[in-house]
Amino acid sequence: MEKNTNESGSLAVPFVKNQPRILRGWAFFDWANSAYALVITVAIFPGYFLHVTADEVNILGLKISDGTLYSYSLSFAYLLIALVSPLLSGIADYGGRKKVFLRFFTTLGALACIGLLFFTDMKTLWVGVSCFVLATIGFSGGLVFYNAFLPEIATEDRYDKVSATGFSYGFAGSIILLVSNLIVIQNFGWFGFSESLKAVPVAFVMVGLWWLGFAQIPLRRLPEDARHPYSKALLKRGYEEVSKTARRVLARPNMLRYLSAFFFANAGVQSVLYLASIFAEKELHFNTSNLIVLILILQVVGIGGAYLFAWISSKKGNKNAMMYMMVIWTMICVGGYVVRTGLDFYFLAACVGLVMGGMQSLARATYAKLLPEDTPDTASYFSFYDILDKLSTVMGTFVFGLITQLSGGMRNSVLSLAVFFIIGLILMRRVVVTKGEAS
């Protein structure tokens, strides 16, 4: 049990961890916000963005392609998130405002999704870009405080199970909503629309309402904030912790090599996941229904892939399993360069699904094995890891957009991502995966 204080500073009733109702409530936040991750960033919005936006856009006197603008919007959103992430972590850990900020970022993201309803043509392009960036910030910002609740509501021996429950809730919820969106878009006439494209914005509204509505379950069930007073020290704490952790990492060559390998490989992974849809629409002329089928393939195969590489890791070790996946990712990028038909791209999507879940889960698990033994400060190490995750996403999506702009097409951009995986593979070969290994 933990003793919390209320707003007046007096001793509150001790909070009992592992309460089933609260744990289920926490998991429902994954059910709520995963709809954004799947429907907006991957399945539906990318293709809609390209349909509504002109092939060439003038931004501050610079002419760029619509695909490049989409990539840069992602880069900008994640750059902002990376910059404020230490501040958010400091508030989450020391400020006692978890629920306040969880509610704020949830509301911001959900309303931004609903705001995409008003993105209908080039005249409202600013609405589309602004709402997309704000929704991405709302999603990622909310995750900081969502994750911070886990050690508060569960004992350490329950972390894995509770976290897995949240993942399964998120998968189920997002699939249900995605299939519902597919029904509306494919049967647009039933709902009074003249064409499927005009029915697409309904999906954005459905995501916002789903996200905001189901988030009320965890917001009602999670423990109330302790509300410690703000101070300048509090606002600097997160940045100080990141700086301290960076110095520790630099002093551990083996961990530095691993994080460098992760940085490059993750830049490729996140770029493929976020930008595969616009590649399919732009280069292979997929429509929204095709894209939804594509994402369903990714999700279903991804479950099996996560279990497969968990098994490979148990037999061959984390390092070898990750290297195998980097080789497959490299081949996927080469395949993306030469692919010409929708059937071929579906096969590539199945390959992505195979290594998608395993790469992300093993990367984090491997990092945990490299942490110094008996360190009491694992939170700061993972906060640093999270910032690297976001910064690598910025680099990957920016490079993708830049090469698309310079070369006039996305195939060269996809092929360039193979370089990230090759660099990651070379760096990973020199990593020793041993708990607390320093050199």
Tab-separated table of C-alpha atoms in Angstrom:
chain	number	residue	atom	x	y	z
A	1	MET	CA	0.000	0.000	0.000
A	2	GLU	CA	1.057	3.577	-0.620
A	3	LYS	CA	0.084	6.614	1.390
A	4	ASN	CA	-0.986	9.559	-0.724
A	5	THR	CA	-1.644	13.106	0.298
A	6	ASN	CA	-4.635	15.117	-0.779
A	7	GLU	CA	-4.603	18.708	-2.099
A	8	SER	CA	-4.410	20.204	1.387
A	9	GLY	CA	-1.321	18.133	2.138
A	10	SER	CA	-2.968	16.016	4.833
A	11	LEU	CA	-2.568	12.245	4.890
A	12	ALA	CA	-5.053	10.481	2.613
A	13	VAL	CA	-6.450	6.971	2.768
A	14	PRO	CA	-3.723	4.476	1.741
A	15	PHE	CA	-4.082	3.318	-1.868
A	16	VAL	CA	-4.227	-0.436	-2.434
A	17	LYS	CA	-2.483	-1.665	-5.573
A	18	ASN	CA	-3.630	-4.467	-7.929
A	19	GLN	CA	-7.330	-3.645	-7.705
A	20	PRO	CA	-8.918	-5.467	-10.704
A	21	ARG	CA	-11.399	-2.675	-11.461
A	22	ILE	CA	-8.651	-0.047	-11.592
A	23	LEU	CA	-6.312	-2.269	-13.633
A	24	ARG	CA	-9.071	-2.891	-16.188
A	25	GLY	CA	-9.804	0.817	-16.235
A	26	TRP	CA	-6.153	1.581	-16.948
A	27	ALA	CA	-6.138	-0.943	-19.818
A	28	PHE	CA	-9.205	0.747	-21.330
A	29	PHE	CA	-7.091	3.806	-22.080
A	30	ASP	CA	-5.249	1.626	-24.603
A	31	TRP	CA	-8.632	0.634	-26.038
A	32	ALA	CA	-9.455	4.342	-26.357
A	33	ASN	CA	-6.279	5.844	-27.843
A	34	SER	CA	-5.090	2.968	-30.046
A	35	ALA	CA	-7.859	3.909	-32.456
A	36	TYR	CA	-5.897	7.069	-33.266
A	37	ALA	CA	-2.633	5.182	-33.801
A	38	LEU	CA	-4.228	2.758	-36.239
A	39	VAL	CA	-6.959	4.725	-38.002
A	40	ILE	CA	-5.417	8.200	-38.249
A	41	THR	CA	-1.667	7.712	-38.546
A	42	VAL	CA	-1.645	4.483	-40.541
A	43	ALA	CA	-4.868	3.355	-42.198
A	44	ILE	CA	-7.128	6.174	-43.381
A	45	PHE	CA	-5.786	9.698	-42.935
A	46	PRO	CA	-2.570	9.333	-45.020
A	47	GLY	CA	-4.467	8.348	-48.174
A	48	TYR	CA	-7.138	10.972	-47.591
A	49	PHE	CA	-4.449	13.629	-47.114
A	50	LEU	CA	-2.956	12.823	-50.523
A	51	HIS	CA	-6.368	12.822	-52.214
A	52	VAL	CA	-7.360	16.211	-50.807
A	53	THR	CA	-3.973	17.895	-51.175
A	54	ALA	CA	-2.522	19.042	-54.510
A	55	ASP	CA	0.479	17.103	-55.817
A	56	GLU	CA	2.639	20.187	-55.239
A	57	VAL	CA	2.173	22.570	-52.325
A	58	ASN	CA	3.637	26.040	-51.772
A	59	ILE	CA	4.790	26.397	-48.164
A	60	LEU	CA	6.393	29.751	-47.308
A	61	GLY	CA	7.513	30.156	-50.899
A	62	LEU	CA	8.957	26.630	-51.104
A	63	LYS	CA	7.280	24.141	-53.435
A	64	ILE	CA	7.146	20.620	-52.000
A	65	SER	CA	5.200	17.483	-52.871
A	66	ASP	CA	2.158	16.415	-50.865
A	67	GLY	CA	3.970	13.281	-49.683
A	68	THR	CA	6.896	15.371	-48.472
A	69	LEU	CA	4.544	17.710	-46.602
A	70	TYR	CA	2.970	14.726	-44.845
A	71	SER	CA	6.411	13.370	-43.864
A	72	TYR	CA	7.538	16.771	-42.593
A	73	SER	CA	4.328	17.150	-40.556
A	74	LEU	CA	5.141	13.896	-38.763
A	75	SER	CA	8.742	15.018	-38.229
A	76	PHE	CA	7.617	18.353	-36.772
A	77	ALA	CA	5.102	16.737	-34.407
A	78	TYR	CA	7.635	14.247	-33.047
A	79	LEU	CA	10.321	16.901	-32.739
A	80	LEU	CA	8.009	18.955	-30.515
A	81	ILE	CA	7.169	15.847	-28.494
A	82	ALA	CA	10.851	14.964	-28.058
A	83	LEU	CA	11.638	18.495	-26.843
A	84	VAL	CA	8.894	18.588	-24.210
A	85	SER	CA	9.050	14.903	-23.248
A	86	PRO	CA	11.552	15.444	-20.378
A	87	LEU	CA	9.328	18.210	-18.989
A	88	LEU	CA	6.284	15.940	-19.151
A	89	SER	CA	8.217	13.095	-17.508
A	90	GLY	CA	9.322	15.392	-14.701
A	91	ILE	CA	5.741	16.497	-14.093
A	92	ALA	CA	4.517	12.894	-14.208
A	93	ASP	CA	7.152	11.666	-11.754
A	94	TYR	CA	7.336	14.579	-9.315
A	95	GLY	CA	4.444	16.966	-9.898
A	96	GLY	CA	1.477	14.832	-8.908
A	97	ARG	CA	-0.561	15.919	-11.953
A	98	LYS	CA	-0.836	12.650	-13.872
A	99	LYS	CA	-4.590	12.636	-14.268
A	100	VAL	CA	-4.828	16.355	-15.042
A	101	PHE	CA	-2.371	16.066	-17.915
A	102	LEU	CA	-3.754	12.706	-19.053
A	103	ARG	CA	-7.139	14.398	-19.418
A	104	PHE	CA	-5.603	17.439	-21.141
A	105	PHE	CA	-3.680	15.508	-23.800
A	106	THR	CA	-6.584	13.128	-24.367
A	107	THR	CA	-8.967	16.030	-24.944
A	108	LEU	CA	-6.448	17.812	-27.177
A	109	GLY	CA	-5.904	14.728	-29.339
A	110	ALA	CA	-9.558	13.751	-29.580
A	111	LEU	CA	-10.755	17.264	-30.489
A	112	ALA	CA	-7.971	17.553	-33.068
A	113	CYS	CA	-9.198	14.313	-34.665
A	114	ILE	CA	-12.737	15.686	-34.807
A	115	GLY	CA	-11.318	18.908	-36.272
A	116	LEU	CA	-10.077	16.917	-39.282
A	117	LEU	CA	-13.728	16.850	-40.386
A	118	PHE	CA	-13.192	20.398	-41.667
A	119	PHE	CA	-10.189	19.433	-43.795
A	120	THR	CA	-11.871	19.067	-47.188
A	121	ASP	CA	-9.699	20.809	-49.817
A	122	MET	CA	-6.604	22.918	-50.393
A	123	LYS	CA	-8.260	25.948	-48.802
A	124	THR	CA	-8.413	24.069	-45.508
A	125	LEU	CA	-4.969	22.448	-45.767
A	126	TRP	CA	-3.842	24.427	-42.728
A	127	VAL	CA	-6.664	22.761	-40.765
A	128	GLY	CA	-5.517	19.304	-41.839
A	129	VAL	CA	-1.853	19.846	-41.007
A	130	SER	CA	-2.537	21.664	-37.716
A	131	CYS	CA	-5.050	19.104	-36.460
A	132	PHE	CA	-2.823	16.195	-37.483
A	133	VAL	CA	0.155	17.660	-35.585
A	134	LEU	CA	-1.988	18.446	-32.517
A	135	ALA	CA	-3.566	14.983	-32.542
A	136	THR	CA	-0.109	13.381	-32.688
A	137	ILE	CA	1.056	15.521	-29.762
A	138	GLY	CA	-2.099	14.628	-27.820
A	139	PHE	CA	-1.539	10.925	-28.445
A	140	SER	CA	2.152	10.843	-27.509
A	141	GLY	CA	1.805	13.294	-24.630
A	142	GLY	CA	-0.986	11.226	-23.115
A	143	LEU	CA	1.139	8.075	-23.268
A	144	VAL	CA	3.714	9.635	-20.920
A	145	PHE	CA	1.149	9.962	-18.134
A	146	TYR	CA	-0.674	6.734	-18.997
A	147	ASN	CA	2.565	4.757	-18.603
A	148	ALA	CA	3.435	6.677	-15.425
A	149	PHE	CA	0.286	5.328	-13.749
A	150	LEU	CA	1.370	1.680	-14.060
A	151	PRO	CA	3.752	1.541	-11.067
A	152	GLU	CA	1.204	3.493	-9.043
A	153	ILE	CA	-1.646	1.003	-9.537
A	154	ALA	CA	0.199	-2.336	-9.815
A	155	THR	CA	3.034	-4.120	-8.038
A	156	GLU	CA	6.160	-4.918	-10.049
A	157	ASP	CA	5.306	-8.603	-10.412
A	158	ARG	CA	2.113	-7.592	-12.268
A	159	TYR	CA	3.658	-5.082	-14.718
A	160	ASP	CA	4.036	-7.491	-17.629
A	161	LYS	CA	0.551	-8.954	-17.329
A	162	VAL	CA	-1.198	-5.602	-16.882
A	163	SER	CA	0.776	-4.050	-19.743
A	164	ALA	CA	-0.080	-6.993	-22.003
A	165	THR	CA	-3.750	-6.582	-21.097
A	166	GLY	CA	-3.598	-2.959	-22.208
A	167	PHE	CA	-1.988	-4.009	-25.490
A	168	SER	CA	-4.694	-6.606	-26.155
A	169	TYR	CA	-7.442	-4.085	-25.346
A	170	GLY	CA	-5.849	-1.608	-27.743
A	171	PHE	CA	-5.576	-4.165	-30.528
A	172	ALA	CA	-9.189	-5.286	-30.150
A	173	GLY	CA	-10.618	-1.785	-29.891
A	174	SER	CA	-8.731	-0.389	-32.868
A	175	ILE	CA	-9.683	-3.348	-35.075
A	176	ILE	CA	-13.372	-2.986	-34.159
A	177	LEU	CA	-13.342	0.715	-35.030
A	178	LEU	CA	-11.322	0.186	-38.204
A	179	VAL	CA	-13.762	-2.440	-39.489
A	180	SER	CA	-16.649	-0.081	-38.638
A	181	ASN	CA	-14.939	2.654	-40.662
A	182	LEU	CA	-14.523	0.233	-43.559
A	183	ILE	CA	-18.249	-0.538	-43.525
A	184	VAL	CA	-19.150	3.163	-43.649
A	185	ILE	CA	-16.650	3.978	-46.402
A	186	GLN	CA	-17.462	0.989	-48.621
A	187	ASN	CA	-21.222	1.443	-48.211
A	188	PHE	CA	-21.216	5.235	-48.376
A	189	GLY	CA	-24.626	5.320	-50.076
A	190	TRP	CA	-26.301	3.799	-47.020
A	191	PHE	CA	-25.206	6.820	-45.008
A	192	GLY	CA	-26.213	9.484	-47.547
A	193	PHE	CA	-22.835	10.174	-49.163
A	194	SER	CA	-22.388	10.586	-52.924
A	195	GLU	CA	-18.911	9.002	-52.968
A	196	SER	CA	-16.599	7.105	-50.634
A	197	LEU	CA	-14.122	9.998	-50.294
A	198	LYS	CA	-16.819	12.196	-48.733
A	199	ALA	CA	-17.514	9.467	-46.160
A	200	VAL	CA	-13.889	9.285	-45.001
A	201	PRO	CA	-14.010	12.304	-42.602
A	202	VAL	CA	-16.700	10.442	-40.631
A	203	ALA	CA	-13.900	8.084	-39.573
A	204	PHE	CA	-11.961	10.997	-38.058
A	205	VAL	CA	-14.970	12.047	-36.001
A	206	MET	CA	-15.560	8.440	-34.915
A	207	VAL	CA	-11.940	8.203	-33.721
A	208	GLY	CA	-12.227	11.428	-31.725
A	209	LEU	CA	-15.482	10.390	-30.069
A	210	TRP	CA	-14.207	6.856	-29.423
A	211	TRP	CA	-10.964	8.168	-27.925
A	212	LEU	CA	-12.596	10.795	-25.724
A	213	GLY	CA	-15.568	8.626	-24.748
A	214	PHE	CA	-13.760	5.455	-23.689
A	215	ALA	CA	-11.010	7.482	-21.979
A	216	GLN	CA	-13.597	8.481	-19.392
A	217	ILE	CA	-13.393	4.952	-17.955
A	218	PRO	CA	-9.732	5.226	-16.865
A	219	LEU	CA	-10.164	8.906	-15.977
A	220	ARG	CA	-12.899	7.912	-13.525
A	221	ARG	CA	-11.193	4.833	-12.108
A	222	LEU	CA	-7.535	5.834	-11.802
A	223	PRO	CA	-6.407	7.273	-8.442
A	224	GLU	CA	-6.681	11.006	-7.914
A	225	ASP	CA	-3.637	13.238	-8.207
A	226	ALA	CA	-1.505	13.969	-5.153
A	227	ARG	CA	-0.994	17.524	-6.541
A	228	HIS	CA	2.417	18.523	-5.252
A	229	PRO	CA	3.151	22.270	-5.646
A	230	TYR	CA	4.968	23.387	-8.789
A	231	SER	CA	8.470	24.828	-8.603
A	232	LYS	CA	11.288	25.785	-10.943
A	233	ALA	CA	13.170	22.732	-9.713
A	234	LEU	CA	10.256	20.520	-10.766
A	235	LEU	CA	10.187	21.988	-14.272
A	236	LYS	CA	13.930	21.395	-14.685
A	237	ARG	CA	13.975	17.942	-13.093
A	238	GLY	CA	13.119	15.978	-16.235
A	239	TYR	CA	15.812	17.682	-18.316
A	240	GLU	CA	18.368	17.205	-15.557
A	241	GLU	CA	17.562	13.486	-15.399
A	242	VAL	CA	17.939	13.118	-19.180
A	243	SER	CA	21.285	14.950	-19.100
A	244	LYS	CA	22.495	12.772	-16.237
A	245	THR	CA	21.446	9.595	-18.044
A	246	ALA	CA	23.147	10.723	-21.265
A	247	ARG	CA	26.441	11.096	-19.384
A	248	ARG	CA	25.996	7.606	-17.914
A	249	VAL	CA	25.348	6.123	-21.359
A	250	LEU	CA	28.438	7.810	-22.827
A	251	ALA	CA	30.472	6.168	-20.079
A	252	ARG	CA	29.207	2.705	-21.083
A	253	PRO	CA	30.478	1.910	-24.619
A	254	ASN	CA	28.418	-1.248	-24.994
A	255	MET	CA	25.168	0.514	-24.139
A	256	LEU	CA	26.138	3.411	-26.416
A	257	ARG	CA	26.665	0.979	-29.311
A	258	TYR	CA	23.300	-0.641	-28.659
A	259	LEU	CA	21.407	2.656	-28.472
A	260	SER	CA	23.128	3.825	-31.673
A	261	ALA	CA	22.033	0.611	-33.412
A	262	PHE	CA	18.529	1.060	-32.031
A	263	PHE	CA	18.430	4.709	-33.164
A	264	PHE	CA	19.163	3.901	-36.807
A	265	ALA	CA	17.047	0.752	-36.982
A	266	ASN	CA	14.106	2.465	-35.282
A	267	ALA	CA	14.345	5.377	-37.739
A	268	GLY	CA	13.722	2.863	-40.501
A	269	VAL	CA	11.006	0.941	-38.646
A	270	GLN	CA	8.951	3.982	-37.699
A	271	SER	CA	9.261	5.496	-41.180
A	272	VAL	CA	7.981	2.301	-42.795
A	273	LEU	CA	5.084	2.014	-40.354
A	274	TYR	CA	4.022	5.653	-40.691
A	275	LEU	CA	4.632	6.122	-44.406
A	276	ALA	CA	3.740	2.749	-45.958
A	277	SER	CA	0.181	3.945	-46.529
A	278	ILE	CA	1.122	7.050	-48.496
A	279	PHE	CA	3.581	4.969	-50.536
A	280	ALA	CA	0.806	2.483	-51.376
A	281	GLU	CA	-1.584	5.270	-52.354
A	282	LYS	CA	0.946	7.349	-54.294
A	283	GLU	CA	2.939	4.666	-56.083
A	284	LEU	CA	0.433	1.800	-56.325
A	285	HIS	CA	-2.818	3.799	-56.357
A	286	PHE	CA	-4.426	2.008	-53.410
A	287	ASN	CA	-7.830	3.333	-52.357
A	288	THR	CA	-9.018	3.647	-48.759
A	289	SER	CA	-10.571	0.169	-48.713
A	290	ASN	CA	-7.312	-1.360	-49.994
A	291	LEU	CA	-5.389	0.491	-47.285
A	292	ILE	CA	-7.666	-0.792	-44.539
A	293	VAL	CA	-7.181	-4.373	-45.773
A	294	LEU	CA	-3.433	-3.674	-45.805
A	295	ILE	CA	-3.477	-2.548	-42.182
A	296	LEU	CA	-5.553	-5.536	-41.099
A	297	ILE	CA	-2.889	-7.788	-42.633
A	298	LEU	CA	-0.216	-5.914	-40.680
A	299	GLN	CA	-2.088	-6.273	-37.410
A	300	VAL	CA	-2.977	-9.957	-37.737
A	301	VAL	CA	0.440	-11.093	-38.965
A	302	GLY	CA	2.046	-8.845	-36.347
A	303	ILE	CA	0.644	-10.950	-33.507
A	304	GLY	CA	2.162	-14.132	-34.900
A	305	GLY	CA	5.425	-12.348	-35.674
A	306	ALA	CA	5.798	-11.124	-32.105
A	307	TYR	CA	5.415	-14.680	-30.776
A	308	LEU	CA	7.732	-16.088	-33.480
A	309	PHE	CA	10.619	-13.775	-32.689
A	310	ALA	CA	10.081	-14.157	-28.966
A	311	TRP	CA	10.649	-17.887	-29.576
A	312	ILE	CA	13.692	-17.212	-31.784
A	313	SER	CA	15.069	-14.926	-29.087
A	314	SER	CA	14.680	-17.678	-26.484
A	315	LYS	CA	16.694	-20.027	-28.722
A	316	LYS	CA	19.244	-17.704	-30.307
A	317	GLY	CA	19.289	-14.706	-27.958
A	318	ASN	CA	17.986	-11.145	-28.269
A	319	LYS	CA	20.936	-9.883	-30.287
A	320	ASN	CA	20.691	-12.529	-33.009
A	321	ALA	CA	16.903	-12.225	-33.200
A	322	MET	CA	17.178	-8.462	-33.707
A	323	MET	CA	19.885	-8.887	-36.340
A	324	TYR	CA	17.706	-11.382	-38.231
A	325	MET	CA	14.904	-8.825	-38.210
A	326	MET	CA	17.193	-6.041	-39.441
A	327	VAL	CA	18.122	-8.226	-42.419
A	328	ILE	CA	14.426	-8.802	-43.168
A	329	TRP	CA	13.701	-5.069	-42.834
A	330	THR	CA	16.513	-4.339	-45.309
A	331	MET	CA	15.017	-6.805	-47.798
A	332	ILE	CA	11.583	-5.181	-47.307
A	333	CYS	CA	13.016	-1.784	-48.262
A	334	VAL	CA	14.631	-3.247	-51.385
A	335	GLY	CA	11.334	-4.972	-52.185
A	336	GLY	CA	9.491	-1.682	-51.759
A	337	TYR	CA	11.763	-0.111	-54.374
A	338	VAL	CA	10.948	-2.748	-57.023
A	339	VAL	CA	7.334	-3.623	-56.155
A	340	ARG	CA	4.855	-2.882	-58.934
A	341	THR	CA	1.561	-4.635	-58.136
A	342	GLY	CA	-0.889	-4.543	-55.266
A	343	LEU	CA	-0.505	-8.283	-54.673
A	344	ASP	CA	3.262	-7.901	-54.289
A	345	PHE	CA	2.721	-5.058	-51.828
A	346	TYR	CA	0.326	-7.169	-49.749
A	347	PHE	CA	3.103	-9.757	-49.506
A	348	LEU	CA	5.525	-7.045	-48.382
A	349	ALA	CA	2.939	-5.902	-45.818
A	350	ALA	CA	2.823	-9.436	-44.424
A	351	CYS	CA	6.622	-9.354	-44.119
A	352	VAL	CA	6.410	-6.014	-42.289
A	353	GLY	CA	3.821	-7.480	-39.939
A	354	LEU	CA	6.135	-10.420	-39.279
A	355	VAL	CA	8.933	-8.201	-37.926
A	356	MET	CA	6.915	-5.194	-36.724
A	357	GLY	CA	5.884	-6.296	-33.249
A	358	GLY	CA	8.956	-8.416	-32.566
A	359	MET	CA	11.385	-5.588	-33.360
A	360	GLN	CA	9.760	-3.095	-31.022
A	361	SER	CA	9.224	-5.494	-28.114
A	362	LEU	CA	12.694	-7.060	-28.314
A	363	ALA	CA	14.386	-3.662	-28.632
A	364	ARG	CA	12.976	-2.535	-25.301
A	365	ALA	CA	13.609	-5.891	-23.612
A	366	THR	CA	17.229	-5.925	-24.822
A	367	TYR	CA	17.780	-2.413	-23.503
A	368	ALA	CA	16.516	-3.530	-20.097
A	369	LYS	CA	19.176	-6.256	-20.058
A	370	LEU	CA	21.898	-3.672	-20.639
A	371	LEU	CA	20.939	-1.451	-17.707
A	372	PRO	CA	23.439	-1.313	-14.836
A	373	GLU	CA	22.778	-3.975	-12.241
A	374	ASP	CA	20.887	-2.855	-9.147
A	375	THR	CA	20.244	0.602	-10.590
A	376	PRO	CA	17.440	2.342	-8.690
A	377	ASP	CA	16.884	4.835	-11.524
A	378	THR	CA	15.432	2.742	-14.354
A	379	ALA	CA	12.765	5.380	-15.072
A	380	SER	CA	15.349	7.934	-16.208
A	381	TYR	CA	17.019	5.358	-18.462
A	382	PHE	CA	13.716	4.550	-20.145
A	383	SER	CA	12.845	8.225	-20.427
A	384	PHE	CA	16.117	8.674	-22.311
A	385	TYR	CA	15.249	5.651	-24.468
A	386	ASP	CA	11.844	7.143	-25.235
A	387	ILE	CA	13.423	10.425	-26.378
A	388	LEU	CA	15.777	8.523	-28.691
A	389	ASP	CA	12.751	6.676	-30.053
A	390	LYS	CA	11.063	9.974	-30.943
A	391	LEU	CA	14.194	11.635	-32.318
A	392	SER	CA	14.893	8.646	-34.564
A	393	THR	CA	11.318	8.937	-35.849
A	394	VAL	CA	12.016	12.595	-36.636
A	395	MET	CA	15.175	11.690	-38.548
A	396	GLY	CA	13.603	8.817	-40.475
A	397	THR	CA	10.480	10.658	-41.582
A	398	PHE	CA	12.455	13.813	-42.419
A	399	VAL	CA	14.956	11.906	-44.576
A	400	PHE	CA	12.078	10.089	-46.294
A	401	GLY	CA	10.384	13.405	-47.104
A	402	LEU	CA	13.628	15.073	-48.195
A	403	ILE	CA	14.593	12.305	-50.626
A	404	THR	CA	11.029	12.215	-51.964
A	405	GLN	CA	11.285	15.946	-52.623
A	406	LEU	CA	14.734	15.787	-54.230
A	407	SER	CA	14.109	12.681	-56.351
A	408	GLY	CA	10.476	13.340	-57.254
A	409	GLY	CA	9.233	9.933	-56.069
A	410	MET	CA	8.943	7.704	-53.021
A	411	ARG	CA	10.732	4.611	-54.307
A	412	ASN	CA	14.157	6.138	-53.705
A	413	SER	CA	12.995	7.164	-50.218
A	414	VAL	CA	11.988	3.588	-49.396
A	415	LEU	CA	15.313	2.264	-50.681
A	416	SER	CA	17.192	4.846	-48.598
A	417	LEU	CA	15.623	3.431	-45.432
A	418	ALA	CA	17.603	0.235	-46.062
A	419	VAL	CA	20.741	2.241	-45.194
A	420	PHE	CA	19.395	2.805	-41.668
A	421	PHE	CA	18.947	-0.939	-41.128
A	422	ILE	CA	22.396	-1.747	-42.543
A	423	ILE	CA	24.022	0.785	-40.172
A	424	GLY	CA	21.985	-0.667	-37.292
A	425	LEU	CA	23.083	-4.181	-38.246
A	426	ILE	CA	26.774	-3.223	-38.328
A	427	LEU	CA	26.547	-1.532	-34.922
A	428	MET	CA	24.542	-4.383	-33.393
A	429	ARG	CA	27.216	-6.930	-34.271
A	430	ARG	CA	29.522	-5.348	-31.679
A	431	VAL	CA	26.928	-5.290	-28.880
A	432	VAL	CA	27.265	-7.749	-25.996
A	433	VAL	CA	23.824	-8.471	-24.554
A	434	THR	CA	24.565	-9.135	-20.901
A	435	LYS	CA	22.794	-7.617	-17.918
A	436	GLY	CA	24.818	-4.632	-16.726
A	437	GLU	CA	27.561	-5.113	-19.369
A	438	ALA	CA	29.664	-1.966	-19.491
A	439	SER	CA	32.053	-2.454	-22.393
